[in-house]
């Protein structure tokens, strides 16, 4: 009965978002109300504690929005200055083979954008770019979503690990003798899974592309590009794993994708491992793919209304100056990597000094729940400094910078309501462990039933839970926040290593990004194929299943050792 009650907010989200296709701005507040009602009436959590959980959720939401705004602000400046166009043109000119273009742009460039910005932006950038190169819209959306998968494990500067896992495991402090695993330790285990998954998935991408859109010989044509896809995928995955093990969870997606992209460019430019014959799509019917400009207009007009994902709003007018050189276009991202390194590497003093500056009330109402912000240590501050430097370097006018602020702020504001409701739901879940009935927290009640039902086989099930969370909430970060405590509880009750299971949660959440309703709708909006979301999900479900099965198989093997 406890597990059934605790599952009501999750089932509500699933029904409203996936079944009835409500917007997250409508569905998530209903879920938050359901979680609050169950916490107060069934768990008999004190009203003052529930209020503290809500206030804490507000502070966490502000901290996430700070990162979202900073990432989108940098992206808007890059677009307005023409720097993003310079990067895209350089990528497009390397090869005319559609399979190679898909790996370069959808996988490596999309992963780089995920590491730098995240929050739904990669597919919104790469899908219009692929359409502009001549990809059919359905093919562009499909590979853009598949490309934004493995890198989501760490996302924008490690947010799914540091925020998702970190906040999701806060409730462990309420269990006697329980110690929450460090996000960096979970990230190191995720990186091991991704070393295999991230190597294989670019090959899956080209097979999905060629078999799905290349006619009768499609699968054979896709196999010809597998060596190139595997080699560049390995370069990205191996680099990301090395970074996760040495520097922490903030950098793997950003640095790994950058190295993978450079290796892919080097191989493609020199004709190494690429297919001998150039492959293209069969002739398209008249009135085919939309232009990049039309797709971007569609994203501004409709996509932002249909999705809670943080879609980057295109500049309102084309930049007056010509695009910068490739070196200047890359400079902001290099600066971003340097500043992140200086503030995140624990051996350096900068991070600790910035983290010492805290704003907030601290403990709330004597409940033991604390709330606060670290405005200088947040990745949002790094994004802001980088963006202002980029605007100066790229010669952007003050008026253009102001428009970028408005555009980024508008997109971030549209995510505020569903984000706040989702975070409050998670905080009520986590803090329900202190109650008048002496009941376990809601995630632990669910974990108890799961452990008794399929505990021995849980390593194979855990990634599916992570994927379900991303499918429901539209974010790997939210999935980790929602299910981390649950996954930890199952691991402990079933005798599994909690870090192994939590890493499977993170890997599964990344896989769920491919079929997340919000991301699919957003990508279809920028590609002007709204109404074909079902076709997209049917195509991206196959690589999502491959991703989850690989993660489950590796988790099972690790537990068997």
mmCIF file of C-alpha atoms in Angstrom, residues 182-456:
data_model
loop_
_atom_site.group_PDB
_atom_site.id
_atom_site.type_symbol
_atom_site.label_atom_id
_atom_site.label_comp_id
_atom_site.label_asym_id
_atom_site.label_seq_id
_atom_site.Cartn_x
_atom_site.Cartn_y
_atom_site.Cartn_z
ATOM 1 C CA UNK A 182 30.029 11.027 -3.810
ATOM 2 C CA UNK A 183 28.829 12.290 -7.198
ATOM 3 C CA UNK A 184 32.385 12.010 -8.516
ATOM 4 C CA UNK A 185 32.518 8.318 -7.579
ATOM 5 C CA UNK A 186 29.221 7.693 -9.359
ATOM 6 C CA UNK A 187 30.530 9.624 -12.339
ATOM 7 C CA UNK A 188 33.627 7.456 -12.564
ATOM 8 C CA UNK A 189 31.454 4.350 -12.752
ATOM 9 C CA UNK A 190 29.169 5.956 -15.352
ATOM 10 C CA UNK A 191 32.255 6.744 -17.416
ATOM 11 C CA UNK A 192 33.151 3.038 -17.476
ATOM 12 C CA UNK A 193 29.706 2.173 -18.820
ATOM 13 C CA UNK A 194 29.930 4.996 -21.345
ATOM 14 C CA UNK A 195 33.329 3.784 -22.515
ATOM 15 C CA UNK A 196 31.561 0.833 -24.133
ATOM 16 C CA UNK A 197 28.202 2.448 -24.852
ATOM 17 C CA UNK A 198 29.712 5.656 -26.214
ATOM 18 C CA UNK A 199 31.973 3.666 -28.541
ATOM 19 C CA UNK A 200 29.082 1.631 -29.937
ATOM 20 C CA UNK A 201 26.349 4.260 -30.221
ATOM 21 C CA UNK A 202 27.825 6.278 -33.150
ATOM 22 C CA UNK A 203 27.835 3.006 -35.131
ATOM 23 C CA UNK A 204 24.208 2.459 -34.133
ATOM 24 C CA UNK A 205 23.500 6.012 -35.315
ATOM 25 C CA UNK A 206 24.846 5.440 -38.834
ATOM 26 C CA UNK A 207 23.042 2.093 -39.086
ATOM 27 C CA UNK A 208 19.749 3.703 -38.051
ATOM 28 C CA UNK A 209 20.332 6.484 -40.574
ATOM 29 C CA UNK A 210 21.286 4.301 -43.534
ATOM 30 C CA UNK A 211 18.838 1.457 -42.863
ATOM 31 C CA UNK A 212 15.946 3.785 -42.129
ATOM 32 C CA UNK A 213 16.455 6.279 -44.920
ATOM 33 C CA UNK A 214 18.672 4.605 -47.511
ATOM 34 C CA UNK A 215 16.431 2.111 -49.252
ATOM 35 C CA UNK A 216 17.096 -1.593 -49.768
ATOM 36 C CA UNK A 217 20.888 -1.343 -49.498
ATOM 37 C CA UNK A 218 20.704 0.888 -46.468
ATOM 38 C CA UNK A 219 21.985 -1.547 -43.872
ATOM 39 C CA UNK A 220 24.936 -2.556 -46.057
ATOM 40 C CA UNK A 221 25.734 1.104 -46.676
ATOM 41 C CA UNK A 222 25.574 1.780 -42.960
ATOM 42 C CA UNK A 223 28.029 -1.011 -42.191
ATOM 43 C CA UNK A 224 30.602 0.643 -44.445
ATOM 44 C CA UNK A 225 30.718 3.644 -42.097
ATOM 45 C CA UNK A 226 30.931 1.600 -38.894
ATOM 46 C CA UNK A 227 34.778 1.633 -38.657
ATOM 47 C CA UNK A 228 34.828 5.440 -38.787
ATOM 48 C CA UNK A 229 31.984 5.677 -36.257
ATOM 49 C CA UNK A 230 33.605 3.222 -33.846
ATOM 50 C CA UNK A 231 37.019 4.908 -34.012
ATOM 51 C CA UNK A 232 35.703 8.402 -33.357
ATOM 52 C CA UNK A 233 33.258 7.126 -30.754
ATOM 53 C CA UNK A 234 36.098 5.441 -28.898
ATOM 54 C CA UNK A 235 38.171 8.632 -29.003
ATOM 55 C CA UNK A 236 35.341 10.601 -27.400
ATOM 56 C CA UNK A 237 34.374 7.936 -24.867
ATOM 57 C CA UNK A 238 37.947 7.190 -23.790
ATOM 58 C CA UNK A 239 38.716 10.864 -23.305
ATOM 59 C CA UNK A 240 35.506 11.389 -21.341
ATOM 60 C CA UNK A 241 36.353 8.416 -19.102
ATOM 61 C CA UNK A 242 39.872 9.708 -18.484
ATOM 62 C CA UNK A 243 38.522 13.145 -17.588
ATOM 63 C CA UNK A 244 35.872 11.685 -15.255
ATOM 64 C CA UNK A 245 38.513 9.700 -13.404
ATOM 65 C CA UNK A 246 40.995 12.567 -13.087
ATOM 66 C CA UNK A 247 39.100 15.873 -13.017
ATOM 67 C CA UNK A 248 35.580 14.952 -11.948
ATOM 68 C CA UNK A 249 32.063 14.948 -13.403
ATOM 69 C CA UNK A 250 31.968 18.521 -14.702
ATOM 70 C CA UNK A 251 34.153 18.027 -17.786
ATOM 71 C CA UNK A 252 33.703 14.613 -19.452
ATOM 72 C CA UNK A 253 31.050 15.580 -22.009
ATOM 73 C CA UNK A 254 32.704 18.877 -22.940
ATOM 74 C CA UNK A 255 36.302 17.674 -23.227
ATOM 75 C CA UNK A 256 35.447 14.210 -24.531
ATOM 76 C CA UNK A 257 33.298 15.613 -27.318
ATOM 77 C CA UNK A 258 35.944 18.177 -28.254
ATOM 78 C CA UNK A 259 38.619 15.484 -28.601
ATOM 79 C CA UNK A 260 36.234 13.143 -30.425
ATOM 80 C CA UNK A 261 35.311 15.917 -32.831
ATOM 81 C CA UNK A 262 38.948 16.747 -33.543
ATOM 82 C CA UNK A 263 39.753 13.081 -34.198
ATOM 83 C CA UNK A 264 36.711 12.752 -36.459
ATOM 84 C CA UNK A 265 37.709 15.876 -38.399
ATOM 85 C CA UNK A 266 41.269 14.595 -38.784
ATOM 86 C CA UNK A 267 40.165 11.167 -40.024
ATOM 87 C CA UNK A 268 37.515 12.553 -42.374
ATOM 88 C CA UNK A 269 39.755 15.252 -43.849
ATOM 89 C CA UNK A 270 42.481 12.688 -44.604
ATOM 90 C CA UNK A 271 40.091 10.018 -45.838
ATOM 91 C CA UNK A 272 41.003 7.557 -43.084
ATOM 92 C CA UNK A 273 38.448 4.860 -42.160
ATOM 93 C CA UNK A 274 35.737 6.655 -44.136
ATOM 94 C CA UNK A 275 33.807 4.751 -46.836
ATOM 95 C CA UNK A 276 35.291 4.956 -50.322
ATOM 96 C CA UNK A 277 31.995 5.798 -51.966
ATOM 97 C CA UNK A 278 30.077 8.889 -50.932
ATOM 98 C CA UNK A 279 26.591 8.007 -49.710
ATOM 99 C CA UNK A 280 23.556 10.236 -50.071
ATOM 100 C CA UNK A 281 19.821 9.905 -49.587
ATOM 101 C CA UNK A 282 17.567 8.758 -52.419
ATOM 102 C CA UNK A 283 16.117 11.678 -54.394
ATOM 103 C CA UNK A 284 13.575 13.562 -52.276
ATOM 104 C CA UNK A 285 10.130 14.535 -53.601
ATOM 105 C CA UNK A 286 9.440 18.104 -54.591
ATOM 106 C CA UNK A 287 9.003 20.531 -51.723
ATOM 107 C CA UNK A 288 11.410 18.697 -49.466
ATOM 108 C CA UNK A 289 13.411 19.720 -46.459
ATOM 109 C CA UNK A 290 12.914 23.085 -44.878
ATOM 110 C CA UNK A 291 15.784 25.505 -44.758
ATOM 111 C CA UNK A 292 17.685 26.233 -41.599
ATOM 112 C CA UNK A 293 16.183 29.704 -41.487
ATOM 113 C CA UNK A 294 12.641 28.383 -41.764
ATOM 114 C CA UNK A 295 13.295 25.740 -39.135
ATOM 115 C CA UNK A 296 14.708 28.312 -36.758
ATOM 116 C CA UNK A 297 11.683 30.515 -37.280
ATOM 117 C CA UNK A 298 9.451 27.535 -36.525
ATOM 118 C CA UNK A 299 11.361 26.850 -33.310
ATOM 119 C CA UNK A 300 10.804 30.408 -32.136
ATOM 120 C CA UNK A 301 7.165 30.469 -33.123
ATOM 121 C CA UNK A 302 5.968 27.080 -31.921
ATOM 122 C CA UNK A 303 8.680 24.894 -30.416
ATOM 123 C CA UNK A 304 9.133 26.883 -27.231
ATOM 124 C CA UNK A 305 5.410 26.758 -26.539
ATOM 125 C CA UNK A 306 5.260 22.996 -26.946
ATOM 126 C CA UNK A 307 8.259 21.969 -24.877
ATOM 127 C CA UNK A 308 9.668 22.648 -21.461
ATOM 128 C CA UNK A 309 13.158 21.925 -22.782
ATOM 129 C CA UNK A 310 15.427 24.938 -22.845
ATOM 130 C CA UNK A 311 15.346 25.712 -26.547
ATOM 131 C CA UNK A 312 17.790 28.405 -27.615
ATOM 132 C CA UNK A 313 15.920 31.279 -29.206
ATOM 133 C CA UNK A 314 17.504 32.329 -32.530
ATOM 134 C CA UNK A 315 18.683 35.901 -32.907
ATOM 135 C CA UNK A 316 15.899 38.264 -33.932
ATOM 136 C CA UNK A 317 17.935 39.597 -36.796
ATOM 137 C CA UNK A 318 21.002 38.454 -38.685
ATOM 138 C CA UNK A 319 24.338 39.772 -37.450
ATOM 139 C CA UNK A 320 25.545 42.788 -39.348
ATOM 140 C CA UNK A 321 29.201 41.796 -39.332
ATOM 141 C CA UNK A 322 30.602 38.807 -41.228
ATOM 142 C CA UNK A 323 31.217 35.626 -39.291
ATOM 143 C CA UNK A 324 34.455 35.334 -37.336
ATOM 144 C CA UNK A 325 37.315 33.006 -38.159
ATOM 145 C CA UNK A 326 37.213 29.446 -36.890
ATOM 146 C CA UNK A 327 39.844 30.230 -34.249
ATOM 147 C CA UNK A 328 37.853 33.138 -32.836
ATOM 148 C CA UNK A 329 34.674 31.068 -32.958
ATOM 149 C CA UNK A 330 36.313 28.347 -30.877
ATOM 150 C CA UNK A 331 37.913 30.761 -28.399
ATOM 151 C CA UNK A 332 34.834 31.158 -26.121
ATOM 152 C CA UNK A 333 34.556 27.413 -25.627
ATOM 153 C CA UNK A 334 38.263 27.144 -24.915
ATOM 154 C CA UNK A 335 37.917 29.931 -22.339
ATOM 155 C CA UNK A 336 34.927 28.133 -20.845
ATOM 156 C CA UNK A 337 36.964 24.948 -20.459
ATOM 157 C CA UNK A 338 39.851 26.851 -18.832
ATOM 158 C CA UNK A 339 37.633 28.679 -16.343
ATOM 159 C CA UNK A 340 35.758 25.514 -15.450
ATOM 160 C CA UNK A 341 39.053 23.757 -14.868
ATOM 161 C CA UNK A 342 40.370 26.523 -12.620
ATOM 162 C CA UNK A 343 37.224 26.553 -10.501
ATOM 163 C CA UNK A 344 36.560 22.787 -10.380
ATOM 164 C CA UNK A 345 39.946 21.106 -9.978
ATOM 165 C CA UNK A 346 40.135 20.368 -6.267
ATOM 166 C CA UNK A 347 43.902 20.787 -6.051
ATOM 167 C CA UNK A 348 43.519 24.486 -6.911
ATOM 168 C CA UNK A 349 42.328 27.042 -4.325
ATOM 169 C CA UNK A 350 39.920 28.966 -6.552
ATOM 170 C CA UNK A 351 36.928 26.648 -6.208
ATOM 171 C CA UNK A 352 36.979 26.618 -2.412
ATOM 172 C CA UNK A 353 37.287 30.401 -2.249
ATOM 173 C CA UNK A 354 34.314 30.886 -4.566
ATOM 174 C CA UNK A 355 32.246 28.257 -2.759
ATOM 175 C CA UNK A 356 32.766 30.109 0.524
ATOM 176 C CA UNK A 357 30.447 32.850 -0.723
ATOM 177 C CA UNK A 358 26.941 31.653 0.098
ATOM 178 C CA UNK A 359 23.576 33.406 -0.023
ATOM 179 C CA UNK A 360 20.487 32.065 1.697
ATOM 180 C CA UNK A 361 18.758 31.404 4.999
ATOM 181 C CA UNK A 362 20.625 28.207 5.893
ATOM 182 C CA UNK A 363 18.548 25.868 8.053
ATOM 183 C CA UNK A 364 14.815 26.276 7.501
ATOM 184 C CA UNK A 365 12.370 26.489 10.426
ATOM 185 C CA UNK A 366 14.427 24.184 12.659
ATOM 186 C CA UNK A 367 13.763 21.165 10.407
ATOM 187 C CA UNK A 368 17.358 20.330 9.543
ATOM 188 C CA UNK A 369 16.619 21.169 5.875
ATOM 189 C CA UNK A 370 18.925 23.870 4.542
ATOM 190 C CA UNK A 371 18.690 26.196 1.566
ATOM 191 C CA UNK A 372 21.225 28.486 -0.034
ATOM 192 C CA UNK A 373 23.048 29.513 -3.195
ATOM 193 C CA UNK A 374 26.713 29.730 -4.145
ATOM 194 C CA UNK A 375 26.479 32.378 -6.871
ATOM 195 C CA UNK A 376 30.207 32.637 -7.593
ATOM 196 C CA UNK A 377 30.971 28.919 -7.601
ATOM 197 C CA UNK A 378 28.014 28.012 -9.806
ATOM 198 C CA UNK A 379 28.720 27.096 -13.444
ATOM 199 C CA UNK A 380 26.264 29.895 -14.237
ATOM 200 C CA UNK A 381 28.881 32.428 -13.129
ATOM 201 C CA UNK A 382 31.488 30.807 -15.371
ATOM 202 C CA UNK A 383 29.061 30.964 -18.287
ATOM 203 C CA UNK A 384 28.350 34.639 -17.605
ATOM 204 C CA UNK A 385 32.035 35.623 -17.502
ATOM 205 C CA UNK A 386 32.777 33.568 -20.610
ATOM 206 C CA UNK A 387 29.849 35.077 -22.503
ATOM 207 C CA UNK A 388 30.797 38.667 -21.730
ATOM 208 C CA UNK A 389 34.382 37.959 -22.811
ATOM 209 C CA UNK A 390 33.076 36.261 -25.972
ATOM 210 C CA UNK A 391 30.903 39.262 -26.808
ATOM 211 C CA UNK A 392 33.931 41.543 -26.567
ATOM 212 C CA UNK A 393 36.172 39.185 -28.538
ATOM 213 C CA UNK A 394 33.615 38.695 -31.291
ATOM 214 C CA UNK A 395 32.816 42.415 -31.544
ATOM 215 C CA UNK A 396 29.160 42.144 -30.588
ATOM 216 C CA UNK A 397 27.396 45.437 -29.901
ATOM 217 C CA UNK A 398 25.815 46.240 -26.563
ATOM 218 C CA UNK A 399 22.405 46.181 -28.193
ATOM 219 C CA UNK A 400 23.017 42.685 -29.553
ATOM 220 C CA UNK A 401 24.195 41.501 -26.152
ATOM 221 C CA UNK A 402 21.011 42.927 -24.646
ATOM 222 C CA UNK A 403 18.915 40.987 -27.134
ATOM 223 C CA UNK A 404 20.860 37.837 -26.267
ATOM 224 C CA UNK A 405 20.063 38.422 -22.584
ATOM 225 C CA UNK A 406 16.374 38.809 -23.386
ATOM 226 C CA UNK A 407 16.296 35.731 -25.608
ATOM 227 C CA UNK A 408 18.149 33.538 -23.090
ATOM 228 C CA UNK A 409 16.113 34.906 -20.191
ATOM 229 C CA UNK A 410 12.858 34.247 -22.007
ATOM 230 C CA UNK A 411 13.700 30.616 -22.648
ATOM 231 C CA UNK A 412 14.923 30.114 -19.073
ATOM 232 C CA UNK A 413 11.753 31.730 -17.726
ATOM 233 C CA UNK A 414 9.579 29.328 -19.710
ATOM 234 C CA UNK A 415 11.254 26.430 -17.910
ATOM 235 C CA UNK A 416 10.723 27.929 -14.452
ATOM 236 C CA UNK A 417 7.246 26.595 -13.661
ATOM 237 C CA UNK A 418 7.746 22.942 -14.688
ATOM 238 C CA UNK A 419 11.235 22.982 -13.201
ATOM 239 C CA UNK A 420 10.045 24.354 -9.860
ATOM 240 C CA UNK A 421 7.191 21.859 -9.691
ATOM 241 C CA UNK A 422 9.474 18.935 -10.560
ATOM 242 C CA UNK A 423 12.065 19.924 -7.953
ATOM 243 C CA UNK A 424 9.410 20.396 -5.260
ATOM 244 C CA UNK A 425 8.023 16.946 -6.062
ATOM 245 C CA UNK A 426 11.482 15.460 -5.624
ATOM 246 C CA UNK A 427 12.161 17.319 -2.358
ATOM 247 C CA UNK A 428 8.837 16.195 -0.873
ATOM 248 C CA UNK A 429 9.713 12.643 -1.892
ATOM 249 C CA UNK A 430 13.122 12.803 -0.296
ATOM 250 C CA UNK A 431 12.182 14.556 2.942
ATOM 251 C CA UNK A 432 9.126 12.407 3.640
ATOM 252 C CA UNK A 433 11.298 10.081 5.748
ATOM 253 C CA UNK A 434 10.755 12.222 8.860
ATOM 254 C CA UNK A 435 7.074 11.775 9.718
ATOM 255 C CA UNK A 436 4.604 11.081 12.505
ATOM 256 C CA UNK A 437 4.026 7.503 11.311
ATOM 257 C CA UNK A 438 7.737 6.551 11.412
ATOM 258 C CA UNK A 439 7.487 5.405 7.795
ATOM 259 C CA UNK A 440 10.393 5.198 5.373
ATOM 260 C CA UNK A 441 10.692 7.960 2.781
ATOM 261 C CA UNK A 442 8.575 7.469 -0.325
ATOM 262 C CA UNK A 443 11.487 6.398 -2.565
ATOM 263 C CA UNK A 444 12.568 3.869 0.054
ATOM 264 C CA UNK A 445 9.049 2.444 0.273
ATOM 265 C CA UNK A 446 9.173 1.908 -3.482
ATOM 266 C CA UNK A 447 12.665 0.474 -3.191
ATOM 267 C CA UNK A 448 11.578 -2.097 -0.617
ATOM 268 C CA UNK A 449 8.915 -3.519 -2.936
ATOM 269 C CA UNK A 450 11.264 -3.462 -5.936
ATOM 270 C CA UNK A 451 14.040 -5.208 -4.019
ATOM 271 C CA UNK A 452 11.703 -7.975 -2.852
ATOM 272 C CA UNK A 453 10.244 -8.400 -6.347
ATOM 273 C CA UNK A 454 13.278 -8.368 -8.679
ATOM 274 C CA UNK A 455 16.190 -7.479 -6.404
ATOM 275 C CA UNK A 456 18.535 -10.137 -7.748
#
